[in-house]
Structure formats: C-alpha cells, structure tokens
Tab-separated table of C-alpha atoms in Angstrom:
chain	number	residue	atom	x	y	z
A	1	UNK	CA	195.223	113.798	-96.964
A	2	UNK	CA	194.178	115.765	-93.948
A	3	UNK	CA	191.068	114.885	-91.705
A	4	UNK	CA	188.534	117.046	-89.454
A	5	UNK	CA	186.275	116.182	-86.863
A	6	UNK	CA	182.772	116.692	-86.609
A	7	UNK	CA	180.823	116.332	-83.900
A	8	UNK	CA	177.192	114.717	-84.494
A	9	UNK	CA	174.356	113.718	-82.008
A	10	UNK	CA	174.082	110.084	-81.298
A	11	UNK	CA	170.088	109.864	-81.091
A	12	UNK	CA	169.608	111.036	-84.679
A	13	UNK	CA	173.553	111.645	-86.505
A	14	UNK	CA	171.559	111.957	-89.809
A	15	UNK	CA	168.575	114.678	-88.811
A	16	UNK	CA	170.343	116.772	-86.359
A	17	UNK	CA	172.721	119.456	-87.090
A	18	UNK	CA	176.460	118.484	-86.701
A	19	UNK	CA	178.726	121.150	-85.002
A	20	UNK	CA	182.416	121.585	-85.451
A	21	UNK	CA	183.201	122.161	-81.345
A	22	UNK	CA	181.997	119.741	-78.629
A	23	UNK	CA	178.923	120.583	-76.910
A	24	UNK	CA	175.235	119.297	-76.869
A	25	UNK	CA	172.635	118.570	-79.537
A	26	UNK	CA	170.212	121.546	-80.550
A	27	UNK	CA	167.832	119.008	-81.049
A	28	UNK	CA	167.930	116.841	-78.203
A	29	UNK	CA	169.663	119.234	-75.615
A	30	UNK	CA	170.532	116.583	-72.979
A	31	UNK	CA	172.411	115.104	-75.786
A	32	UNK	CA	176.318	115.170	-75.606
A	33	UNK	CA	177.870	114.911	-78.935
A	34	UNK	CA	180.340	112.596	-80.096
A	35	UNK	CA	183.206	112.731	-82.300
A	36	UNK	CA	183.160	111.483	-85.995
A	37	UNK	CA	187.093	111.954	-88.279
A	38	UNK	CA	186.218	112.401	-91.796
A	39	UNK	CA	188.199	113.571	-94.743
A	40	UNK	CA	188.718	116.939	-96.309
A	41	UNK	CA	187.776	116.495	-99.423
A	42	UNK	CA	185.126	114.548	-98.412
A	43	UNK	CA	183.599	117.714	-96.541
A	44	UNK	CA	184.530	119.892	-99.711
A	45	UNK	CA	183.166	117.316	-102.407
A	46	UNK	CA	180.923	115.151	-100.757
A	47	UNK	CA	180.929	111.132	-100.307
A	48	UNK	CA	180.552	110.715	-104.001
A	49	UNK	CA	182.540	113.562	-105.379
A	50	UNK	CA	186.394	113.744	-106.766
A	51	UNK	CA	189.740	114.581	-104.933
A	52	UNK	CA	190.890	116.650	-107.900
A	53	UNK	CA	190.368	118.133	-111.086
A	54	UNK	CA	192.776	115.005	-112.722
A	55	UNK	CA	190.053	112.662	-112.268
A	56	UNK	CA	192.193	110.737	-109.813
A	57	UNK	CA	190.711	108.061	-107.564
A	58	UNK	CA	190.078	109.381	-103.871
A	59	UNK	CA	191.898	107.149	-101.395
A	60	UNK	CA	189.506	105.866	-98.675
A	61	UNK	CA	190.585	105.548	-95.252
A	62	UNK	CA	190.950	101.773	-95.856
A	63	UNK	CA	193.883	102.734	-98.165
A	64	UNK	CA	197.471	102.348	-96.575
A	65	UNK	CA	198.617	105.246	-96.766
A	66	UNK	CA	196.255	107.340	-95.455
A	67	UNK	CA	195.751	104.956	-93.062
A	68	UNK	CA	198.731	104.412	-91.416
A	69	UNK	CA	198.812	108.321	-91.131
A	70	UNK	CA	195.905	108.597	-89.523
A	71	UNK	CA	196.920	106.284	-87.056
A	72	UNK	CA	200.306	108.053	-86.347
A	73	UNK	CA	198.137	111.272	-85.888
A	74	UNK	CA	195.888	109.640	-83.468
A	75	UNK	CA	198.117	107.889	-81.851
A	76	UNK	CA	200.759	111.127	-81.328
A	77	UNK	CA	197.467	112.634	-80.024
A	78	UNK	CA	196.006	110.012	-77.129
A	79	UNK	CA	199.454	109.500	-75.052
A	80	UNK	CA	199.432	110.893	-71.976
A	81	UNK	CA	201.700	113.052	-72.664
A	82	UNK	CA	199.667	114.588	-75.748
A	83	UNK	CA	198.859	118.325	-76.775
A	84	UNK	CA	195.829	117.767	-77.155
A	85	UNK	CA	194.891	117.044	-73.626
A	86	UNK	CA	194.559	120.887	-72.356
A	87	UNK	CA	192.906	121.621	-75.487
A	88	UNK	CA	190.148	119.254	-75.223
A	89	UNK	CA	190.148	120.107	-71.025
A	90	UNK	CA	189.555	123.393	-72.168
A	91	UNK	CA	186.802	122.929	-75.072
A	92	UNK	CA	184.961	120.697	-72.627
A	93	UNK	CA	185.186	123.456	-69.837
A	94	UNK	CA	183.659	126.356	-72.755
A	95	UNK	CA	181.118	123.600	-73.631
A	96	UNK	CA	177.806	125.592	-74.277
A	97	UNK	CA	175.165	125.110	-71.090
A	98	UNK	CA	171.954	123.368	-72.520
A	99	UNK	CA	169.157	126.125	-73.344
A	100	UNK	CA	166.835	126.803	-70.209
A	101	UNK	CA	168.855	125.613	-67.646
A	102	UNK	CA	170.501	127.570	-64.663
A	103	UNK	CA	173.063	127.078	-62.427
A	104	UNK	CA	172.172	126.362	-59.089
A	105	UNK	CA	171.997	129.667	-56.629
A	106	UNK	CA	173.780	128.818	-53.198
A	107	UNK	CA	172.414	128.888	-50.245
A	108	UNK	CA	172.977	131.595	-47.721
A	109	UNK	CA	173.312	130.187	-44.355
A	110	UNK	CA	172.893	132.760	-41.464
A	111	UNK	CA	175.399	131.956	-37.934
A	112	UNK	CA	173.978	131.018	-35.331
A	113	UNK	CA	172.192	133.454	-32.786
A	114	UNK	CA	173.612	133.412	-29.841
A	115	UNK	CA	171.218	135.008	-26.876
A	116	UNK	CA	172.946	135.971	-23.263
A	117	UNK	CA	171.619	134.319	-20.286
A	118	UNK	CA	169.779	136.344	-18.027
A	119	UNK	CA	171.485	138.234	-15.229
A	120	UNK	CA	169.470	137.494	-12.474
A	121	UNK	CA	169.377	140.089	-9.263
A	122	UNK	CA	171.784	138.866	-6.371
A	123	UNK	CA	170.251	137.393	-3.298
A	124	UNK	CA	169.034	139.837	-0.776
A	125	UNK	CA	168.812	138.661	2.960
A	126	UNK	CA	167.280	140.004	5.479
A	127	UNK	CA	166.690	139.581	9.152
A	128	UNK	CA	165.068	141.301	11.832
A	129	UNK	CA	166.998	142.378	15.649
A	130	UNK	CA	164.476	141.613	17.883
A	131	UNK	CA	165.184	141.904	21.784
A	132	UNK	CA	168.778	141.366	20.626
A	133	UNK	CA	168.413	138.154	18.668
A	134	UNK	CA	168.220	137.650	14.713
A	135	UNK	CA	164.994	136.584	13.325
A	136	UNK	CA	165.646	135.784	9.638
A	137	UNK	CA	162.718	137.176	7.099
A	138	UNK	CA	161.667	134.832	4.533
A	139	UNK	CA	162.054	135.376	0.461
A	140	UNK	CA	159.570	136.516	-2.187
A	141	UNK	CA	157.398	133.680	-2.443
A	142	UNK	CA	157.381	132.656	0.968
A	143	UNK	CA	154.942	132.948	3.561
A	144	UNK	CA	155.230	136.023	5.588
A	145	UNK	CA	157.276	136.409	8.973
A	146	UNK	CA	155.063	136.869	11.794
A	147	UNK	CA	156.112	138.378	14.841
A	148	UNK	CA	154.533	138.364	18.251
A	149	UNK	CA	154.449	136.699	21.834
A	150	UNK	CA	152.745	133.300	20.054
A	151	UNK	CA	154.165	133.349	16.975
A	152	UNK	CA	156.289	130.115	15.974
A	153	UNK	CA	159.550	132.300	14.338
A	154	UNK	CA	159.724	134.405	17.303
A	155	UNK	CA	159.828	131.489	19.568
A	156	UNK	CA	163.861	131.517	19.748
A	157	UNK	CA	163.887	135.274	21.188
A	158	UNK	CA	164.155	134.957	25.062
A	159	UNK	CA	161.711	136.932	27.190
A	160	UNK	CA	159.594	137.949	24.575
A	161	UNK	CA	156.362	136.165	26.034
A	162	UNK	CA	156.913	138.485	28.958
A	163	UNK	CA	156.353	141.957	27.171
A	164	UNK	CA	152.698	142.141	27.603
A	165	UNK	CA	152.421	145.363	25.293
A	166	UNK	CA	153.496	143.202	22.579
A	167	UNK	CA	149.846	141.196	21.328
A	168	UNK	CA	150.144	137.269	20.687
A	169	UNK	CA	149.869	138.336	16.873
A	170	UNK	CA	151.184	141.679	16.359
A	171	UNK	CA	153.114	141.867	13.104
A	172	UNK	CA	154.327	140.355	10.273
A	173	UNK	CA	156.767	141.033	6.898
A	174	UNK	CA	156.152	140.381	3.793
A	175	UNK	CA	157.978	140.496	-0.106
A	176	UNK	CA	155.760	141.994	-2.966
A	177	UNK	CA	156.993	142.747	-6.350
A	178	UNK	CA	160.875	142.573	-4.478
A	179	UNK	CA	159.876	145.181	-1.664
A	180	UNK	CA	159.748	144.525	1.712
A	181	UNK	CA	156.696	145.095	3.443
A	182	UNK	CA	155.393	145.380	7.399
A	183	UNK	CA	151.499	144.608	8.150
A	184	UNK	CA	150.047	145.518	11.481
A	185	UNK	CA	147.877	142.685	12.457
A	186	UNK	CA	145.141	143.812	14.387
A	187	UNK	CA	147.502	144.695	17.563
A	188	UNK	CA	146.258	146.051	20.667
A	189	UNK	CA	149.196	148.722	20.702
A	190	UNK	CA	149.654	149.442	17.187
A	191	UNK	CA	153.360	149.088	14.551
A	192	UNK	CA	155.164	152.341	13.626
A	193	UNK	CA	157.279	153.106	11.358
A	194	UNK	CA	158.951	156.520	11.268
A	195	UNK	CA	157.098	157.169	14.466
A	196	UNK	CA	153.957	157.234	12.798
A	197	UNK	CA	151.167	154.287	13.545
A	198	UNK	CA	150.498	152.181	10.416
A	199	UNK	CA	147.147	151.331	9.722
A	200	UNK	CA	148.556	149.791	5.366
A	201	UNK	CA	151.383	147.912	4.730
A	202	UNK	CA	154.674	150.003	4.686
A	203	UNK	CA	157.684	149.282	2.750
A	204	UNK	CA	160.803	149.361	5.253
A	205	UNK	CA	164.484	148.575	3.926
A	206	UNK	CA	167.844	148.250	5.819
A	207	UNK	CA	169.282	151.358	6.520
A	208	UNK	CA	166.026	153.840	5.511
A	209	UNK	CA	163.014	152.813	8.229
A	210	UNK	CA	162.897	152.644	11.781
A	211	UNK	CA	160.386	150.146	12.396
A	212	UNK	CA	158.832	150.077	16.229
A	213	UNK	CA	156.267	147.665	18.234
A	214	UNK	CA	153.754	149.262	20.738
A	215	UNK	CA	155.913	151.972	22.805
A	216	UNK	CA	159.433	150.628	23.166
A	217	UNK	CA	160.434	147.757	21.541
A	218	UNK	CA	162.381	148.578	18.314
A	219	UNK	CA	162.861	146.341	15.393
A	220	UNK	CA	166.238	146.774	12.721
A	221	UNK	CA	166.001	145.380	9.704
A	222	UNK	CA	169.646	144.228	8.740
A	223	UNK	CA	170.853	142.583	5.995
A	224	UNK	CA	172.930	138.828	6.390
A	225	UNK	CA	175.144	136.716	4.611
A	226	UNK	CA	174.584	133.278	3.454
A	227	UNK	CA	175.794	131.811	7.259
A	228	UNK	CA	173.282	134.130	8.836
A	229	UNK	CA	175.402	136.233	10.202
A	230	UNK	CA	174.871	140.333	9.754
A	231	UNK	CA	176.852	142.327	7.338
C-alpha cells in the first residue's frame, strides 16, 4: 500500500492545519513543519475506516509487508546518492516566507571622497639693488624692510652712511594681501616712484616701478632664487 507525507506543526500537530509541502505553521509562523508518512487509505478512510469494499482487514504499518516496503522506499530515498535530494533542496528553497516579514534591504555604501590638496602659490623673492649690493625683502608676514643710513638691513651696503640726502630712516617695504608695498617714512628728501613723490604706500613689482630715494639714488626691485642670487 502506498504512503504520503504530511507535514504538521510540532507546537500543536492536532489544532493546526497540516500542509502537504514543507513550509511554516499558519498558526505559529516561526514554526517549521515536520514530516509525518501515513497511509493512503488512511487519508481516504480515516484511522478507523476500511481498506476496501471486501471488508478486508487494513494492514498497519507494523505488518511485514508493508513494512519492509516502506523501509526499502525510505531507504532507496536517504542515500546519498538519492532522487530525492534536489527535490527536497528545491522545496526547501520555494519554502513560503513567514507572513509580515521582509527581506533585509542592503546597504548602499558611497566611495570615498577624495578632495585635492591645495595648490599653493610658488615662492616669490625679492630683493632690493641698493648702491650695487642686494638687500633681500622679507615675506608676507614679516616685519617690513627698512632702508636708510641707520637702519640694521642696510648695514651691509658700503658707503651708504656717507649719502647725507639719504635720512637715518627713510624707507621701508612691506607685503599686504601678496603685494609689495614702499612707505616713505617721514624723510627729509622724500621716495618716488615713477618720478612722482609718494606721500601713501605704493605698490612697486620687478620689472613695472622705478623706485628712487631723494634725487639720485635709485632702487631695483629684482627677483632671486633660493641661494640669493638674482634671476
């Protein structure tokens, strides 16, 4: 006699509804549920009910023949090598996803952002010709460079404390904003630039300005390399 398998919940086999694929209980949904082999005619007639319309005995599953059968069958189906593998791969892979549940979204992960360095301006330098000798001008940020017949960074230029129109204090340059600036300070015989006396700060630049102190003694702004030395 042939056999079928129903699949029942294991919380409550007698209350909840039995279900002829595997899946999960309607009742309890977090419920797998397992396997139970009954007979045909059981299904058809019911646990109490006849095999056939002879009147003939049912044979239980405790009966040899059926029994030995049903071992053959489940043996020929649990081998490694069985059929039935795939099949049940496949029923447990089209399992039905518990009510109210969702699978999980993934997470979008963005790359990386990736910002340039700054490109910083290149290193001007400047100096000033003075009498013939280089007098290097400070940076942006710096105190200013003071010319004149006292002033510490002219001190290197020869015969410049023997100009007399040329005051102990009589000019200095500064940086603002990355311009280069000249300031007359208070001189007896004025700063030009262009040929025309400053009384504000003028911007000057290699090149572009012809920068003078009192009557005759020119300045040139130059630029210099990182040994000093003009380009």
């Amino acid at each position: 006699m042939a056999s079928l398998t129903r699949y029942r919940c294991p919380v409550t086999p007698d209350d909840c509804p039995t279900s002829a694929s595997r899946g999960f209980c309607a009742i309890h949904e977090w419920e797998r549920l397992v396997p139970e082999r009954i007979l045909i005619s059981e299904e058809l007639n019911g646990p109490g009910g006849s095999g056939g319309s002879d009147g003939a005995p049912e044979r239980r599953p405790g009966d040899g023949g059926e029994a030995a059968s049903g071992r053959r069958q489940e043996g020929a189906g649990s081998g490694p090598g069985s059929a039935h593998e795939p099949t049940a791969g496949r029923e447990a892979e089209r399992a039905p996803r518990p009510s109210g549940t969702r699978p999980p979204r993934p997470v979008p992960t963005r790359p990386p952002i990736v910002r340039p360095a700054p490109v910083r301006a290149p290193t001007v330098r400047l100096a000033l010709v003075l009498a013939g000798v280089l007098v290097p001008l400070r940076g942006e940020g710096e105190a200013p460079t003071r010319l004149g017949r006292d002033a510490p960074d002219c001190a290197h230029v020869t015969g410049l404390d023997l100009l007399d129109q040329i005051s102990r204090e009589h000019a200095e340059f500064f940086w603002e904003s990355g311009r280069l600036y000249v300031r007359d300070t208070c001189s007896s015989n004025g700063t030009f630039v262009d040929g025309d006396r400053i009384e504000e700060p003028a911007r000057v630049w290699p090149g572009r300005h012809e920068v003078r102190l009192a009557q005759d003694v020119d300045l040139v702004v130059v630029e210099i390399d990182e040994f000093g030395a003009p380009l």
